Short mmCIF file of C-alpha atoms in Angstrom, two decimals:
data_model
loop_
_atom_site.label_atom_id
_atom_site.label_comp_id
_atom_site.label_asym_id
_atom_site.label_seq_id
_atom_site.Cartn_x
_atom_site.Cartn_y
_atom_site.Cartn_z
CA GLY K 220 0.04 -0.01 -0.03
CA CYS K 221 1.13 3.53 -0.47
CA GLU K 222 -0.17 7.13 -0.16
CA TYR K 223 0.35 10.09 -2.55
CA ILE K 224 -0.19 13.74 -1.90
CA PHE K 225 -0.57 16.30 -4.56
CA ALA K 226 -1.06 20.02 -3.99
CA ALA K 227 -2.09 23.08 -6.17
CA ASP K 228 -1.63 26.68 -5.87
CA THR K 229 -3.95 28.66 -7.78
CA LYS K 230 -2.27 31.26 -9.83
CA SER K 231 -4.71 33.48 -12.24
CA HIS K 232 -1.47 34.03 -14.43
CA GLY K 233 -0.54 30.33 -14.56
CA HIS K 234 -0.28 28.65 -17.87
CA LEU K 235 0.76 25.04 -16.69
CA LYS K 236 -1.92 22.37 -17.02
CA PRO K 237 -2.02 20.36 -13.93
CA LYS K 238 -0.64 16.74 -14.10
CA VAL K 239 -0.85 13.97 -11.83
CA SER K 240 1.62 11.09 -11.58
CA SER K 241 2.30 8.01 -9.19
CA THR K 242 3.95 4.72 -8.77
CA SER K 243 3.28 1.97 -6.28
CA GLY K 244 5.22 -1.18 -5.57
CA GLY K 245 8.18 -0.34 -7.54
CA THR K 246 6.65 0.42 -10.77
CA SER K 247 5.97 3.50 -12.70
CA SER K 248 2.40 5.12 -13.49
CA THR K 249 1.97 7.91 -16.00
CA ASP K 250 -0.92 10.20 -16.50
CA SER K 251 -2.76 11.12 -19.71
CA ASN K 252 -0.18 13.93 -20.34
CA GLY K 253 2.75 11.65 -20.00
CA ALA K 254 3.95 12.46 -16.63
CA SER K 255 5.52 9.96 -14.50
CA CYS K 256 7.62 9.20 -11.38
CA GLY K 257 9.42 6.43 -9.81
CA ALA K 258 8.39 4.91 -6.48
CA LYS K 259 11.89 5.05 -5.26
CA HIS K 260 12.62 7.69 -5.83
CA ASP K 261 -10.32 33.39 -7.30
CA THR K 262 -11.72 33.70 -8.59
CA SER K 263 -11.62 36.70 -11.04
CA GLY K 264 -13.75 38.46 -8.63
CA ARG K 265 -16.70 38.97 -11.04
CA PRO K 266 -20.02 38.35 -9.24
CA GLN K 267 -21.95 35.18 -9.89
CA MET K 268 -19.39 33.02 -11.60
CA ILE K 269 -18.02 29.72 -10.58
CA HIS K 270 -14.32 29.81 -11.53
CA ARG K 271 -13.82 27.22 -14.16
CA LYS K 272 -10.02 28.08 -14.10
CA LEU K 273 -9.47 27.12 -10.57
CA LEU K 274 -7.97 23.67 -11.53
CA SER K 275 -7.07 23.94 -15.27
CA HIS K 276 -4.58 27.03 -14.54
CA SER K 277 -2.88 25.65 -11.44
CA VAL K 278 0.56 25.60 -10.75
CA PHE K 279 1.46 22.78 -8.57
CA PHE K 280 3.17 22.52 -5.37
CA ILE K 281 3.47 20.52 -2.16
CA ALA K 282 3.65 21.74 1.44
CA ALA K 283 4.17 19.25 4.23
CA LEU K 284 3.96 20.26 7.65
CA LEU K 285 5.72 17.58 9.74
CA MET K 286 5.47 18.22 13.52
CA SER K 287 7.70 17.25 16.33
CA THR K 288 7.01 17.09 19.92
CA SER K 289 10.70 16.68 21.05
CA CYS K 290 13.91 18.05 19.85
CA SER K 291 16.18 14.99 21.16
CA HIS K 292 16.44 13.59 17.87
CA THR K 293 17.77 15.38 14.60
CA PRO K 294 15.81 14.19 11.79
CA LYS K 295 17.37 13.18 8.53
CA LYS K 296 15.81 13.98 5.26
CA GLY K 297 12.73 12.40 4.71
CA GLU K 298 12.22 11.45 8.21
CA VAL K 299 10.87 13.25 11.14
CA SER K 300 10.60 11.88 14.70
CA GLY K 301 8.79 13.59 17.66
CA SER K 302 10.10 11.22 20.19
CA ASP K 303 12.32 8.04 20.83
CA HIS K 304 9.17 6.18 20.54
CA PHE K 305 7.47 7.87 17.58
CA ARG K 306 8.63 8.46 14.06
CA LEU K 307 6.73 9.33 10.96
CA LYS K 308 7.19 7.14 7.82
CA LYS K 309 9.85 7.90 5.41
CA TYR K 310 8.81 9.54 2.23
CA ASP K 311 10.07 10.26 -1.25
CA GLU K 312 9.71 13.68 -3.00
CA VAL K 313 9.77 14.02 -6.74
CA LYS K 314 9.22 17.48 -8.54
CA LEU K 315 8.08 17.33 -12.04
CA ALA K 316 8.91 19.94 -14.74
CA ASN K 317 5.36 21.60 -14.73
CA GLY K 318 5.98 22.30 -11.07
CA LEU K 319 3.92 19.54 -9.51
CA THR K 320 5.63 18.01 -6.30
CA ILE K 321 4.64 14.70 -5.26
CA LEU K 322 5.22 13.21 -1.82
CA PHE K 323 5.13 9.38 -2.02
CA VAL K 324 4.82 7.33 1.27
CA GLU K 325 4.92 3.73 1.02
CA ASP K 326 3.35 1.16 3.59
CA SER K 327 3.27 -2.40 3.01
CA THR K 328 0.75 -3.11 5.57
CA LEU K 329 -2.33 -3.42 3.21
CA PRO K 330 -2.63 -3.71 -0.37
CA ARG K 331 -4.13 -0.35 -1.12
CA VAL K 332 -3.18 2.93 -2.71
CA GLY K 333 -4.42 6.64 -1.89
CA PHE K 334 -4.24 9.79 -3.94
CA SER K 335 -4.95 13.04 -2.35
CA LEU K 336 -4.74 16.54 -4.12
CA MET K 337 -4.20 19.56 -2.10
CA ILE K 338 -5.34 23.14 -3.66
CA LYS K 339 -3.59 26.08 -1.75
CA SER K 340 -6.82 28.04 -2.10
CA GLY K 341 -9.68 27.77 0.36
CA ALA K 342 -12.82 29.62 1.53
CA ALA K 343 -10.75 32.70 3.01
CA LEU K 344 -10.31 33.45 -0.64
CA ASP K 345 -14.01 33.74 -1.45
CA PRO K 346 -14.86 37.17 -2.83
CA ILE K 347 -16.98 39.36 -0.55
CA GLY K 348 -20.71 38.69 -1.63
CA GLN K 349 -19.47 35.11 -2.91
CA GLU K 350 -18.93 33.42 0.39
CA GLY K 351 -19.09 29.69 -0.11
CA LEU K 352 -17.78 29.79 -3.74
CA MET K 353 -14.90 27.42 -2.97
CA SER K 354 -17.01 24.92 -1.15
CA LEU K 355 -19.62 24.88 -3.86
CA THR K 356 -17.02 24.44 -6.57
CA MET K 357 -15.38 21.59 -4.84
CA LYS K 358 -18.53 19.59 -4.19
CA LEU K 359 -19.36 20.27 -7.99
CA LEU K 360 -16.20 18.18 -8.75
CA GLU K 361 -18.14 14.93 -7.67
CA SER K 362 -21.15 15.98 -9.83
CA GLY K 363 -19.74 14.98 -13.13
CA THR K 364 -17.09 15.63 -15.71
CA SER K 365 -17.29 16.03 -19.43
CA HIS K 366 -16.92 12.52 -20.14
CA ARG K 367 -19.40 11.05 -17.26
CA ASP K 368 -22.39 12.33 -15.61
CA ALA K 369 -22.86 12.17 -11.85
CA LEU K 370 -24.26 8.60 -11.66
CA LYS K 371 -21.60 7.39 -14.23
CA LEU K 372 -18.74 8.93 -12.06
CA ALA K 373 -20.29 7.31 -8.81
CA ASP K 374 -20.47 4.24 -10.37
CA ASP K 375 -17.14 4.25 -11.85
CA PHE K 376 -15.67 4.98 -8.18
CA ALA K 377 -17.70 2.26 -6.71
CA GLN K 378 -16.53 -0.38 -9.31
CA LEU K 379 -13.25 0.32 -8.10
CA GLY K 380 -14.43 -0.14 -4.51
CA SER K 381 -13.52 3.79 -4.02
CA SER K 382 -15.44 7.00 -3.46
CA LEU K 383 -14.39 10.58 -3.67
CA GLU K 384 -13.30 12.55 -0.49
CA ILE K 385 -13.77 16.39 -0.63
CA GLY K 386 -13.19 19.03 1.68
CA THR K 387 -12.71 22.79 1.91
CA GLY K 388 -10.93 24.70 4.67
CA ASP K 389 -9.93 28.21 5.20
CA ASP K 390 -6.61 28.07 3.32
CA SER K 391 -6.69 24.96 1.35
CA ALA K 392 -9.13 22.25 -0.17
CA MET K 393 -8.71 18.64 -0.57
CA ILE K 394 -9.67 15.85 -3.16
CA GLY K 395 -8.87 12.49 -2.77
CA ALA K 396 -9.76 8.70 -3.26
CA SER K 397 -8.28 5.29 -2.32
CA THR K 398 -8.42 1.61 -3.61
CA LEU K 399 -6.80 -1.71 -3.77
CA ALA K 400 -3.27 -1.41 -5.14
CA GLN K 401 -4.13 -3.42 -8.21
CA TYR K 402 -6.63 -0.67 -9.47
CA ARG K 403 -4.18 2.22 -8.88
CA GLN K 404 -3.95 2.86 -12.55
CA GLU K 405 -7.70 2.82 -13.09
CA LEU K 406 -8.12 4.99 -10.07
CA LEU K 407 -5.33 7.69 -11.05
CA GLN K 408 -7.19 7.96 -14.40
CA LEU K 409 -10.49 8.63 -12.80
CA LEU K 410 -9.26 11.07 -10.55
CA THR K 411 -7.37 12.95 -13.32
CA ASP K 412 -10.74 13.16 -15.14
CA VAL K 413 -12.47 14.63 -12.20
CA VAL K 414 -9.73 17.31 -11.67
CA MET K 415 -9.07 18.15 -15.15
CA ASN K 416 -12.30 17.90 -16.80
CA PRO K 417 -15.09 19.04 -14.29
CA ALA K 418 -18.50 19.80 -16.11
CA PHE K 419 -20.24 22.26 -13.87
CA SER K 420 -23.72 21.54 -15.36
CA GLN K 421 -26.44 23.83 -14.54
CA LYS K 422 -28.54 20.77 -13.39
CA GLU K 423 -26.05 19.98 -10.80
CA LEU K 424 -25.23 23.32 -9.88
CA ASP K 425 -28.94 23.83 -9.00
CA ARG K 426 -29.14 20.65 -6.96
CA LYS K 427 -25.84 21.34 -4.93
CA LYS K 428 -27.29 25.05 -4.21
CA LEU K 429 -30.27 23.63 -2.82
CA GLN K 430 -28.28 21.08 -0.81
CA THR K 431 -26.10 23.65 0.70
CA ILE K 432 -28.97 25.97 1.73
CA ALA K 433 -30.53 23.17 3.22
CA SER K 434 -27.57 22.35 5.20
CA LEU K 435 -27.10 26.00 6.20
CA ALA K 436 -30.71 26.20 7.60
CA LYS K 437 -30.12 22.77 9.61
CA LEU K 438 -26.74 24.03 10.99
CA VAL K 439 -28.33 27.19 12.54
CA ASP K 440 -30.40 24.82 14.68
CA ASN K 441 -27.18 23.42 16.03
CA PRO K 442 -26.19 25.40 19.31
CA THR K 443 -22.50 24.18 18.95
CA PHE K 444 -22.17 25.17 15.51
CA TYR K 445 -23.89 28.65 16.28
CA VAL K 446 -21.41 29.03 19.26
CA ASP K 447 -18.54 28.35 17.30
CA LEU K 448 -19.47 30.71 14.34
CA LEU K 449 -20.20 33.43 16.96
CA MET K 450 -16.77 32.93 18.50
CA ASP K 451 -14.90 32.98 15.08
CA LYS K 452 -16.71 36.32 14.58
CA GLN K 453 -15.53 37.42 17.88
CA ILE K 454 -11.86 36.40 17.22
CA TYR K 455 -11.47 37.33 13.42
CA GLY K 456 -13.89 40.50 13.23
CA GLU K 457 -14.06 41.26 9.30
CA HIS K 458 -11.11 38.98 8.71
CA PRO K 459 -12.25 36.00 6.01
CA TYR K 460 -11.51 33.28 8.83
CA ALA K 461 -14.74 34.68 10.43
CA ARG K 462 -16.85 33.43 7.67
CA TYR K 463 -18.25 30.08 7.42
CA SER K 464 -16.99 28.00 4.42
CA LEU K 465 -20.35 27.16 3.01
CA GLY K 466 -21.22 30.75 2.92
CA THR K 467 -24.46 32.19 3.48
CA ALA K 468 -28.15 31.13 2.06
CA LYS K 469 -28.08 34.61 0.31
CA SER K 470 -24.54 34.21 -1.21
CA VAL K 471 -25.16 30.63 -2.50
CA ARG K 472 -28.56 31.49 -4.11
CA ALA K 473 -26.66 34.39 -6.05
CA MET K 474 -24.22 31.97 -7.45
CA SER K 475 -24.45 30.83 -11.05
CA ARG K 476 -22.34 29.36 -13.93
#
């Protein structure tokens, strides 16, 4: 088994198409654009616009925050230890010509493979009046591509014993999936289609907007959520960190393709 982590920093002036590439078990895997690596080895600000260039015009990078609880051990390259009893697994790092950096972590405990793509763009970058834009955009990635509608996409992941995992934070967004190692190439191709060819269909946009508005209405009745939201506003004031990643019912209703 192994784990791959990709990440993207969205740049409005970028012209490099993102590529994902991975390996497992000592063999190389190549994406549709020909990138490979060895195992050893916001929007424009215009209102009411889902940012199609978010993923297609990304310059990729990777940032790994490795935390240590003790300074008693000086880590070697690719190894970080927090104490004499805890050590993070070694990892291999490969940087491609297009700017994509891949961290490869191998674990032979289970015959599985996982891919994670991190985008260095989160809810904090949502324009004023378009709160929830990043979250909605990420959710739409699971709603179909130019080659697969939402049902076909879900079925193709299910055939591999997998499913999309998507999350949006203040400063980054993540999308990933895992499956048995023998299906790593199929999963990589499927994940590439999701990232590179999102459909952003009007039908799915309308459906996701309704779901988001319903979720917001439900959360208002949650005392814990409401207190957390008020605390963030108290701490951060007018800073974007004070906003909720899903946005507001008003901002979500105003969004369009």
